[in-house]
PDB file of N, CA and C in Angstrom:
ATOM      1  N   MET A   1       3.936 -37.549  40.338  1.00  0.00           N
ATOM      2  CA  MET A   1       4.022 -36.623  39.226  1.00  0.00           C
ATOM      3  C   MET A   1       5.230 -37.008  38.370  1.00  0.00           C
ATOM      4  N   SER A   2       5.041 -37.115  37.095  1.00  0.00           N
ATOM      5  CA  SER A   2       6.147 -37.505  36.228  1.00  0.00           C
ATOM      6  C   SER A   2       7.070 -36.312  35.988  1.00  0.00           C
ATOM      7  N   GLU A   3       8.232 -36.585  35.438  1.00  0.00           N
ATOM      8  CA  GLU A   3       9.193 -35.510  35.176  1.00  0.00           C
ATOM      9  C   GLU A   3       8.643 -34.531  34.139  1.00  0.00           C
ATOM     10  N   TYR A   4       7.883 -35.057  33.180  1.00  0.00           N
ATOM     11  CA  TYR A   4       7.285 -34.190  32.159  1.00  0.00           C
ATOM     12  C   TYR A   4       6.349 -33.174  32.815  1.00  0.00           C
ATOM     13  N   GLU A   5       5.502 -33.671  33.729  1.00  0.00           N
ATOM     14  CA  GLU A   5       4.548 -32.771  34.377  1.00  0.00           C
ATOM     15  C   GLU A   5       5.255 -31.748  35.236  1.00  0.00           C
ATOM     16  N   ARG A   6       6.317 -32.170  35.933  1.00  0.00           N
ATOM     17  CA  ARG A   6       7.058 -31.223  36.768  1.00  0.00           C
ATOM     18  C   ARG A   6       7.721 -30.159  35.889  1.00  0.00           C
ATOM     19  N   GLY A   7       8.288 -30.576  34.781  1.00  0.00           N
ATOM     20  CA  GLY A   7       8.931 -29.623  33.882  1.00  0.00           C
ATOM     21  C   GLY A   7       7.930 -28.664  33.270  1.00  0.00           C
ATOM     22  N   PHE A   8       6.772 -29.199  32.885  1.00  0.00           N
ATOM     23  CA  PHE A   8       5.730 -28.354  32.307  1.00  0.00           C
ATOM     24  C   PHE A   8       5.225 -27.360  33.329  1.00  0.00           C
ATOM     25  N   ALA A   9       4.958 -27.835  34.538  1.00  0.00           N
ATOM     26  CA  ALA A   9       4.436 -26.964  35.587  1.00  0.00           C
ATOM     27  C   ALA A   9       5.455 -25.893  35.945  1.00  0.00           C
ATOM     28  N   ALA A  10       6.730 -26.263  36.022  1.00  0.00           N
ATOM     29  CA  ALA A  10       7.762 -25.297  36.379  1.00  0.00           C
ATOM     30  C   ALA A  10       7.874 -24.220  35.301  1.00  0.00           C
ATOM     31  N   GLY A  11       7.873 -24.646  34.024  1.00  0.00           N
ATOM     32  CA  GLY A  11       7.973 -23.680  32.942  1.00  0.00           C
ATOM     33  C   GLY A  11       6.757 -22.779  32.862  1.00  0.00           C
ATOM     34  N   TYR A  12       5.597 -23.343  33.089  1.00  0.00           N
ATOM     35  CA  TYR A  12       4.357 -22.566  33.031  1.00  0.00           C
ATOM     36  C   TYR A  12       4.326 -21.542  34.147  1.00  0.00           C
ATOM     37  N   ALA A  13       4.706 -21.961  35.351  1.00  0.00           N
ATOM     38  CA  ALA A  13       4.703 -21.050  36.494  1.00  0.00           C
ATOM     39  C   ALA A  13       5.730 -19.942  36.286  1.00  0.00           C
ATOM     40  N   ALA A  14       6.885 -20.275  35.763  1.00  0.00           N
ATOM     41  CA  ALA A  14       7.933 -19.274  35.555  1.00  0.00           C
ATOM     42  C   ALA A  14       7.505 -18.258  34.501  1.00  0.00           C
ATOM     43  N   ALA A  15       6.783 -18.711  33.508  1.00  0.00           N
ATOM     44  CA  ALA A  15       6.371 -17.807  32.431  1.00  0.00           C
ATOM     45  C   ALA A  15       5.289 -16.835  32.886  1.00  0.00           C
ATOM     46  N   HIS A  16       4.526 -17.196  33.889  1.00  0.00           N
ATOM     47  CA  HIS A  16       3.409 -16.355  34.318  1.00  0.00           C
ATOM     48  C   HIS A  16       3.665 -15.622  35.621  1.00  0.00           C
ATOM     49  N   ARG A  17       4.894 -15.631  36.098  1.00  0.00           N
ATOM     50  CA  ARG A  17       5.210 -14.904  37.324  1.00  0.00           C
ATOM     51  C   ARG A  17       5.523 -13.466  36.963  1.00  0.00           C
ATOM     52  N   THR A  18       4.814 -12.529  37.533  1.00  0.00           N
ATOM     53  CA  THR A  18       5.066 -11.118  37.253  1.00  0.00           C
ATOM     54  C   THR A  18       5.932 -10.474  38.317  1.00  0.00           C
ATOM     55  N   ASP A  19       6.154 -11.163  39.442  1.00  0.00           N
ATOM     56  CA  ASP A  19       6.982 -10.571  40.484  1.00  0.00           C
ATOM     57  C   ASP A  19       8.461 -10.599  40.094  1.00  0.00           C
ATOM     58  N   VAL A  20       8.845 -11.490  39.191  1.00  0.00           N
ATOM     59  CA  VAL A  20      10.238 -11.600  38.777  1.00  0.00           C
ATOM     60  C   VAL A  20      10.513 -10.647  37.624  1.00  0.00           C
ATOM     61  N   ARG A  21       9.591 -10.575  36.665  1.00  0.00           N
ATOM     62  CA  ARG A  21       9.785  -9.730  35.499  1.00  0.00           C
ATOM     63  C   ARG A  21       9.068  -8.401  35.701  1.00  0.00           C
ATOM     64  N   ASP A  22       9.713  -7.348  35.328  1.00  0.00           N
ATOM     65  CA  ASP A  22       9.074  -6.038  35.371  1.00  0.00           C
ATOM     66  C   ASP A  22       8.462  -5.791  33.994  1.00  0.00           C
ATOM     67  N   ILE A  23       7.163  -6.004  33.896  1.00  0.00           N
ATOM     68  CA  ILE A  23       6.522  -5.897  32.583  1.00  0.00           C
ATOM     69  C   ILE A  23       6.064  -4.481  32.278  1.00  0.00           C
ATOM     70  N   THR A  24       6.345  -3.544  33.194  1.00  0.00           N
ATOM     71  CA  THR A  24       5.924  -2.169  32.949  1.00  0.00           C
ATOM     72  C   THR A  24       6.964  -1.407  32.134  1.00  0.00           C
ATOM     73  N   VAL A  25       8.204  -1.911  32.109  1.00  0.00           N
ATOM     74  CA  VAL A  25       9.267  -1.236  31.370  1.00  0.00           C
ATOM     75  C   VAL A  25       9.278  -1.763  29.944  1.00  0.00           C
ATOM     76  N   GLU A  26       9.299  -0.844  28.980  1.00  0.00           N
ATOM     77  CA  GLU A  26       9.338  -1.274  27.583  1.00  0.00           C
ATOM     78  C   GLU A  26      10.755  -1.672  27.206  1.00  0.00           C
ATOM     79  N   ARG A  27      10.876  -2.730  26.467  1.00  0.00           N
ATOM     80  CA  ARG A  27      12.176  -3.222  26.019  1.00  0.00           C
ATOM     81  C   ARG A  27      12.289  -3.002  24.514  1.00  0.00           C
ATOM     82  N   GLY A  28      13.469  -3.134  24.002  1.00  0.00           N
ATOM     83  CA  GLY A  28      13.660  -3.050  22.558  1.00  0.00           C
ATOM     84  C   GLY A  28      14.124  -1.683  22.136  1.00  0.00           C
ATOM     85  N   SER A  29      14.066  -1.441  20.841  1.00  0.00           N
ATOM     86  CA  SER A  29      14.554  -0.183  20.294  1.00  0.00           C
ATOM     87  C   SER A  29      13.550   0.930  20.582  1.00  0.00           C
ATOM     88  N   PRO A  30      14.037   2.132  20.778  1.00  0.00           N
ATOM     89  CA  PRO A  30      13.123   3.246  21.039  1.00  0.00           C
ATOM     90  C   PRO A  30      12.296   3.573  19.802  1.00  0.00           C
ATOM     91  N   ALA A  31      11.181   4.235  20.029  1.00  0.00           N
ATOM     92  CA  ALA A  31      10.302   4.606  18.917  1.00  0.00           C
ATOM     93  C   ALA A  31      11.036   5.577  17.996  1.00  0.00           C
ATOM     94  N   PRO A  32      10.831   5.465  16.694  1.00  0.00           N
ATOM     95  CA  PRO A  32      11.526   6.371  15.773  1.00  0.00           C
ATOM     96  C   PRO A  32      11.042   7.801  15.964  1.00  0.00           C
ATOM     97  N   THR A  33      11.969   8.717  15.906  1.00  0.00           N
ATOM     98  CA  THR A  33      11.605  10.120  16.057  1.00  0.00           C
ATOM     99  C   THR A  33      11.068  10.641  14.729  1.00  0.00           C
ATOM    100  N   ALA A  34      10.215  11.626  14.810  1.00  0.00           N
ATOM    101  CA  ALA A  34       9.606  12.187  13.602  1.00  0.00           C
ATOM    102  C   ALA A  34      10.654  13.009  12.861  1.00  0.00           C
ATOM    103  N   SER A  35      11.051  12.528  11.681  1.00  0.00           N
ATOM    104  CA  SER A  35      12.011  13.259  10.872  1.00  0.00           C
ATOM    105  C   SER A  35      11.252  13.998   9.778  1.00  0.00           C
ATOM    106  N   ALA A  36      11.966  14.808   9.051  1.00  0.00           N
ATOM    107  CA  ALA A  36      11.328  15.573   7.978  1.00  0.00           C
ATOM    108  C   ALA A  36      10.781  14.605   6.934  1.00  0.00           C
ATOM    109  N   PRO A  37       9.554  14.811   6.456  1.00  0.00           N
ATOM    110  CA  PRO A  37       8.990  13.901   5.457  1.00  0.00           C
ATOM    111  C   PRO A  37       9.760  13.994   4.145  1.00  0.00           C
ATOM    112  N   LYS A  38       9.766  12.875   3.426  1.00  0.00           N
ATOM    113  CA  LYS A  38      10.468  12.851   2.146  1.00  0.00           C
ATOM    114  C   LYS A  38       9.799  13.826   1.183  1.00  0.00           C
ATOM    115  N   PRO A  39      10.583  14.559   0.414  1.00  0.00           N
ATOM    116  CA  PRO A  39       9.968  15.445  -0.575  1.00  0.00           C
ATOM    117  C   PRO A  39       9.362  14.610  -1.709  1.00  0.00           C
ATOM    118  N   ARG A  40       8.220  15.059  -2.199  1.00  0.00           N
ATOM    119  CA  ARG A  40       7.554  14.340  -3.290  1.00  0.00           C
ATOM    120  C   ARG A  40       8.316  14.561  -4.584  1.00  0.00           C
ATOM    121  N   ARG A  41       8.290  13.543  -5.437  1.00  0.00           N
ATOM    122  CA  ARG A  41       8.944  13.683  -6.742  1.00  0.00           C
ATOM    123  C   ARG A  41       8.119  14.605  -7.622  1.00  0.00           C
ATOM    124  N   LYS A  42       8.799  15.423  -8.363  1.00  0.00           N
ATOM    125  CA  LYS A  42       8.124  16.348  -9.276  1.00  0.00           C
ATOM    126  C   LYS A  42       7.578  15.549 -10.460  1.00  0.00           C
ATOM    127  N   ALA A  43       6.334  15.830 -10.827  1.00  0.00           N
ATOM    128  CA  ALA A  43       5.723  15.137 -11.963  1.00  0.00           C
ATOM    129  C   ALA A  43       6.397  15.587 -13.243  1.00  0.00           C
ATOM    130  N   SER A  44       6.697  14.632 -14.109  1.00  0.00           N
ATOM    131  CA  SER A  44       7.356  14.966 -15.372  1.00  0.00           C
ATOM    132  C   SER A  44       6.354  15.646 -16.305  1.00  0.00           C
ATOM    133  N   ALA A  45       6.878  16.301 -17.304  1.00  0.00           N
ATOM    134  CA  ALA A  45       6.026  16.986 -18.283  1.00  0.00           C
ATOM    135  C   ALA A  45       5.141  15.971 -18.997  1.00  0.00           C
ATOM    136  N   TYR A  46       5.710  14.787 -19.323  1.00  0.00           N
ATOM    137  CA  TYR A  46       4.923  13.776 -20.029  1.00  0.00           C
ATOM    138  C   TYR A  46       3.797  13.248 -19.153  1.00  0.00           C
ATOM    139  N   SER A  47       4.063  13.034 -17.852  1.00  0.00           N
ATOM    140  CA  SER A  47       3.008  12.491 -16.993  1.00  0.00           C
ATOM    141  C   SER A  47       1.860  13.484 -16.845  1.00  0.00           C
ATOM    142  N   LYS A  48       2.185  14.772 -16.878  1.00  0.00           N
ATOM    143  CA  LYS A  48       1.122  15.792 -16.826  1.00  0.00           C
ATOM    144  C   LYS A  48       0.292  15.755 -18.114  1.00  0.00           C
ATOM    145  N   LYS A  49       0.983  15.646 -19.263  1.00  0.00           N
ATOM    146  CA  LYS A  49       0.274  15.559 -20.547  1.00  0.00           C
ATOM    147  C   LYS A  49      -0.610  14.319 -20.591  1.00  0.00           C
ATOM    148  N   TYR A  50      -0.053  13.201 -20.136  1.00  0.00           N
ATOM    149  CA  TYR A  50      -0.802  11.945 -20.136  1.00  0.00           C
ATOM    150  C   TYR A  50      -2.041  12.060 -19.245  1.00  0.00           C
ATOM    151  N   GLY A  51      -1.903  12.682 -18.099  1.00  0.00           N
ATOM    152  CA  GLY A  51      -3.034  12.858 -17.190  1.00  0.00           C
ATOM    153  C   GLY A  51      -4.152  13.664 -17.829  1.00  0.00           C
ATOM    154  N   ARG A  52      -3.772  14.742 -18.500  1.00  0.00           N
ATOM    155  CA  ARG A  52      -4.786  15.559 -19.190  1.00  0.00           C
ATOM    156  C   ARG A  52      -5.429  14.782 -20.325  1.00  0.00           C
ATOM    157  N   ALA A  53      -4.620  14.052 -21.090  1.00  0.00           N
ATOM    158  CA  ALA A  53      -5.135  13.270 -22.212  1.00  0.00           C
ATOM    159  C   ALA A  53      -6.079  12.179 -21.715  1.00  0.00           C
ATOM    160  N   PHE A  54      -5.728  11.530 -20.613  1.00  0.00           N
ATOM    161  CA  PHE A  54      -6.562  10.460 -20.076  1.00  0.00           C
ATOM    162  C   PHE A  54      -7.928  11.010 -19.661  1.00  0.00           C
ATOM    163  N   LYS A  55      -7.926  12.183 -19.032  1.00  0.00           N
ATOM    164  CA  LYS A  55      -9.199  12.793 -18.621  1.00  0.00           C
ATOM    165  C   LYS A  55     -10.083  13.091 -19.837  1.00  0.00           C
ATOM    166  N   GLN A  56      -9.447  13.465 -20.950  1.00  0.00           N
ATOM    167  CA  GLN A  56     -10.198  13.766 -22.163  1.00  0.00           C
ATOM    168  C   GLN A  56     -10.850  12.517 -22.758  1.00  0.00           C
ATOM    169  N   VAL A  57     -10.131  11.418 -22.797  1.00  0.00           N
ATOM    170  CA  VAL A  57     -10.619  10.237 -23.514  1.00  0.00           C
ATOM    171  C   VAL A  57     -11.404   9.254 -22.649  1.00  0.00           C
ATOM    172  N   GLN A  58     -11.341   9.371 -21.335  1.00  0.00           N
ATOM    173  CA  GLN A  58     -11.952   8.330 -20.499  1.00  0.00           C
ATOM    174  C   GLN A  58     -13.458   8.210 -20.696  1.00  0.00           C
ATOM    175  N   GLY A  59     -14.128   9.296 -21.039  1.00  0.00           N
ATOM    176  CA  GLY A  59     -15.577   9.245 -21.225  1.00  0.00           C
ATOM    177  C   GLY A  59     -16.004   8.336 -22.364  1.00  0.00           C
ATOM    178  N   LYS A  60     -15.154   8.187 -23.367  1.00  0.00           N
ATOM    179  CA  LYS A  60     -15.480   7.346 -24.524  1.00  0.00           C
ATOM    180  C   LYS A  60     -15.463   5.865 -24.165  1.00  0.00           C
ATOM    181  N   TYR A  61     -14.789   5.523 -23.082  1.00  0.00           N
ATOM    182  CA  TYR A  61     -14.616   4.115 -22.722  1.00  0.00           C
ATOM    183  C   TYR A  61     -15.371   3.728 -21.451  1.00  0.00           C
ATOM    184  N   LYS A  62     -16.332   4.570 -21.059  1.00  0.00           N
ATOM    185  CA  LYS A  62     -17.142   4.275 -19.877  1.00  0.00           C
ATOM    186  C   LYS A  62     -18.598   4.092 -20.276  1.00  0.00           C
ATOM    187  N   LEU A  63     -19.333   3.374 -19.450  1.00  0.00           N
ATOM    188  CA  LEU A  63     -20.760   3.177 -19.678  1.00  0.00           C
ATOM    189  C   LEU A  63     -21.531   4.370 -19.126  1.00  0.00           C
ATOM    190  N   LYS A  64     -22.830   4.390 -19.372  1.00  0.00           N
ATOM    191  CA  LYS A  64     -23.660   5.489 -18.875  1.00  0.00           C
ATOM    192  C   LYS A  64     -23.643   5.547 -17.348  1.00  0.00           C
ATOM    193  N   SER A  65     -23.509   4.382 -16.727  1.00  0.00           N
ATOM    194  CA  SER A  65     -23.515   4.327 -15.262  1.00  0.00           C
ATOM    195  C   SER A  65     -22.207   4.841 -14.660  1.00  0.00           C
ATOM    196  N   GLY A  66     -21.187   5.014 -15.505  1.00  0.00           N
ATOM    197  CA  GLY A  66     -19.904   5.486 -15.014  1.00  0.00           C
ATOM    198  C   GLY A  66     -18.897   4.363 -14.832  1.00  0.00           C
ATOM    199  N   LYS A  67     -19.360   3.120 -14.991  1.00  0.00           N
ATOM    200  CA  LYS A  67     -18.438   1.989 -14.889  1.00  0.00           C
ATOM    201  C   LYS A  67     -17.618   1.900 -16.167  1.00  0.00           C
ATOM    202  N   TRP A  68     -16.439   1.288 -16.055  1.00  0.00           N
ATOM    203  CA  TRP A  68     -15.617   1.085 -17.238  1.00  0.00           C
ATOM    204  C   TRP A  68     -16.259   0.037 -18.131  1.00  0.00           C
ATOM    205  N   ALA A  69     -16.227   0.258 -19.438  1.00  0.00           N
ATOM    206  CA  ALA A  69     -16.711  -0.728 -20.400  1.00  0.00           C
ATOM    207  C   ALA A  69     -15.715  -1.885 -20.432  1.00  0.00           C
ATOM    208  N   LYS A  70     -16.070  -2.949 -21.141  1.00  0.00           N
ATOM    209  CA  LYS A  70     -15.172  -4.100 -21.229  1.00  0.00           C
ATOM    210  C   LYS A  70     -13.850  -3.668 -21.855  1.00  0.00           C
ATOM    211  N   ASP A  71     -12.752  -3.938 -21.184  1.00  0.00           N
ATOM    212  CA  ASP A  71     -11.411  -3.524 -21.604  1.00  0.00           C
ATOM    213  C   ASP A  71     -11.318  -2.013 -21.798  1.00  0.00           C
ATOM    214  N   GLY A  72     -12.218  -1.261 -21.176  1.00  0.00           N
ATOM    215  CA  GLY A  72     -12.266   0.180 -21.376  1.00  0.00           C
ATOM    216  C   GLY A  72     -11.055   0.902 -20.831  1.00  0.00           C
ATOM    217  N   PHE A  73     -10.631   0.510 -19.642  1.00  0.00           N
ATOM    218  CA  PHE A  73      -9.480   1.196 -19.039  1.00  0.00           C
ATOM    219  C   PHE A  73      -8.235   0.976 -19.887  1.00  0.00           C
ATOM    220  N   LYS A  74      -8.049  -0.261 -20.321  1.00  0.00           N
ATOM    221  CA  LYS A  74      -6.869  -0.585 -21.134  1.00  0.00           C
ATOM    222  C   LYS A  74      -6.882   0.215 -22.432  1.00  0.00           C
ATOM    223  N   ARG A  75      -8.057   0.289 -23.071  1.00  0.00           N
ATOM    224  CA  ARG A  75      -8.147   1.021 -24.342  1.00  0.00           C
ATOM    225  C   ARG A  75      -7.998   2.521 -24.128  1.00  0.00           C
ATOM    226  N   ALA A  76      -8.550   3.026 -23.004  1.00  0.00           N
ATOM    227  CA  ALA A  76      -8.422   4.451 -22.698  1.00  0.00           C
ATOM    228  C   ALA A  76      -6.966   4.812 -22.435  1.00  0.00           C
ATOM    229  N   GLN A  77      -6.269   3.927 -21.757  1.00  0.00           N
ATOM    230  CA  GLN A  77      -4.859   4.142 -21.455  1.00  0.00           C
ATOM    231  C   GLN A  77      -4.045   4.241 -22.743  1.00  0.00           C
ATOM    232  N   LYS A  78      -4.310   3.326 -23.661  1.00  0.00           N
ATOM    233  CA  LYS A  78      -3.584   3.307 -24.930  1.00  0.00           C
ATOM    234  C   LYS A  78      -3.893   4.571 -25.735  1.00  0.00           C
ATOM    235  N   ALA A  79      -5.161   4.962 -25.761  1.00  0.00           N
ATOM    236  CA  ALA A  79      -5.554   6.163 -26.504  1.00  0.00           C
ATOM    237  C   ALA A  79      -4.933   7.415 -25.876  1.00  0.00           C
ATOM    238  N   ALA A  80      -4.861   7.446 -24.544  1.00  0.00           N
ATOM    239  CA  ALA A  80      -4.293   8.610 -23.863  1.00  0.00           C
ATOM    240  C   ALA A  80      -2.802   8.724 -24.151  1.00  0.00           C
ATOM    241  N   HIS A  81      -2.095   7.606 -24.185  1.00  0.00           N
ATOM    242  CA  HIS A  81      -0.666   7.644 -24.516  1.00  0.00           C
ATOM    243  C   HIS A  81      -0.470   8.147 -25.942  1.00  0.00           C
ATOM    244  N   LYS A  82      -1.312   7.686 -26.843  1.00  0.00           N
ATOM    245  CA  LYS A  82      -1.218   8.103 -28.242  1.00  0.00           C
ATOM    246  C   LYS A  82      -1.463   9.607 -28.363  1.00  0.00           C
ATOM    247  N   LEU A  83      -2.473  10.100 -27.628  1.00  0.00           N
ATOM    248  CA  LEU A  83      -2.814  11.512 -27.661  1.00  0.00           C
ATOM    249  C   LEU A  83      -1.727  12.356 -26.981  1.00  0.00           C
ATOM    250  N   ALA A  84      -1.174  11.856 -25.898  1.00  0.00           N
ATOM    251  CA  ALA A  84      -0.155  12.595 -25.150  1.00  0.00           C
ATOM    252  C   ALA A  84       1.101  12.800 -25.981  1.00  0.00           C
ATOM    253  N   LYS A  85       1.414  11.846 -26.844  1.00  0.00           N
ATOM    254  CA  LYS A  85       2.600  11.998 -27.703  1.00  0.00           C
ATOM    255  C   LYS A  85       2.445  13.171 -28.644  1.00  0.00           C
ATOM    256  N   ARG A  86       1.204  13.414 -29.092  1.00  0.00           N
ATOM    257  CA  ARG A  86       0.954  14.487 -30.062  1.00  0.00           C
ATOM    258  C   ARG A  86       0.693  15.825 -29.399  1.00  0.00           C
ATOM    259  N   MET A  87       0.496  15.854 -28.069  1.00  0.00           N
ATOM    260  CA  MET A  87       0.180  17.112 -27.367  1.00  0.00           C
ATOM    261  C   MET A  87       1.427  17.969 -27.204  1.00  0.00           C
ATOM    262  N   LYS A  88       1.222  19.261 -27.117  1.00  0.00           N
ATOM    263  CA  LYS A  88       2.336  20.190 -26.827  1.00  0.00           C
ATOM    264  C   LYS A  88       2.122  20.854 -25.509  1.00  0.00           C
TER     265      LYS A  88
END
């Protein structure tokens, strides 16, 4: 047996011996404890206006099937921003 084979066999046997290592004990950092969830950010007045405006205009930029028309989302977004600026 060459030295390479002896070294390989020794390393392989050592890696697969379970009598030496206790594999039932978990190692590493403990699991994170459940902390209070982060509070959600309050939606700004403009984002609420934009959301309402987008809902109003999205129908103009969709097909009958409900899919977006070509560049429809982009155009609807631009129209909603324009409308939201004028909303009170």
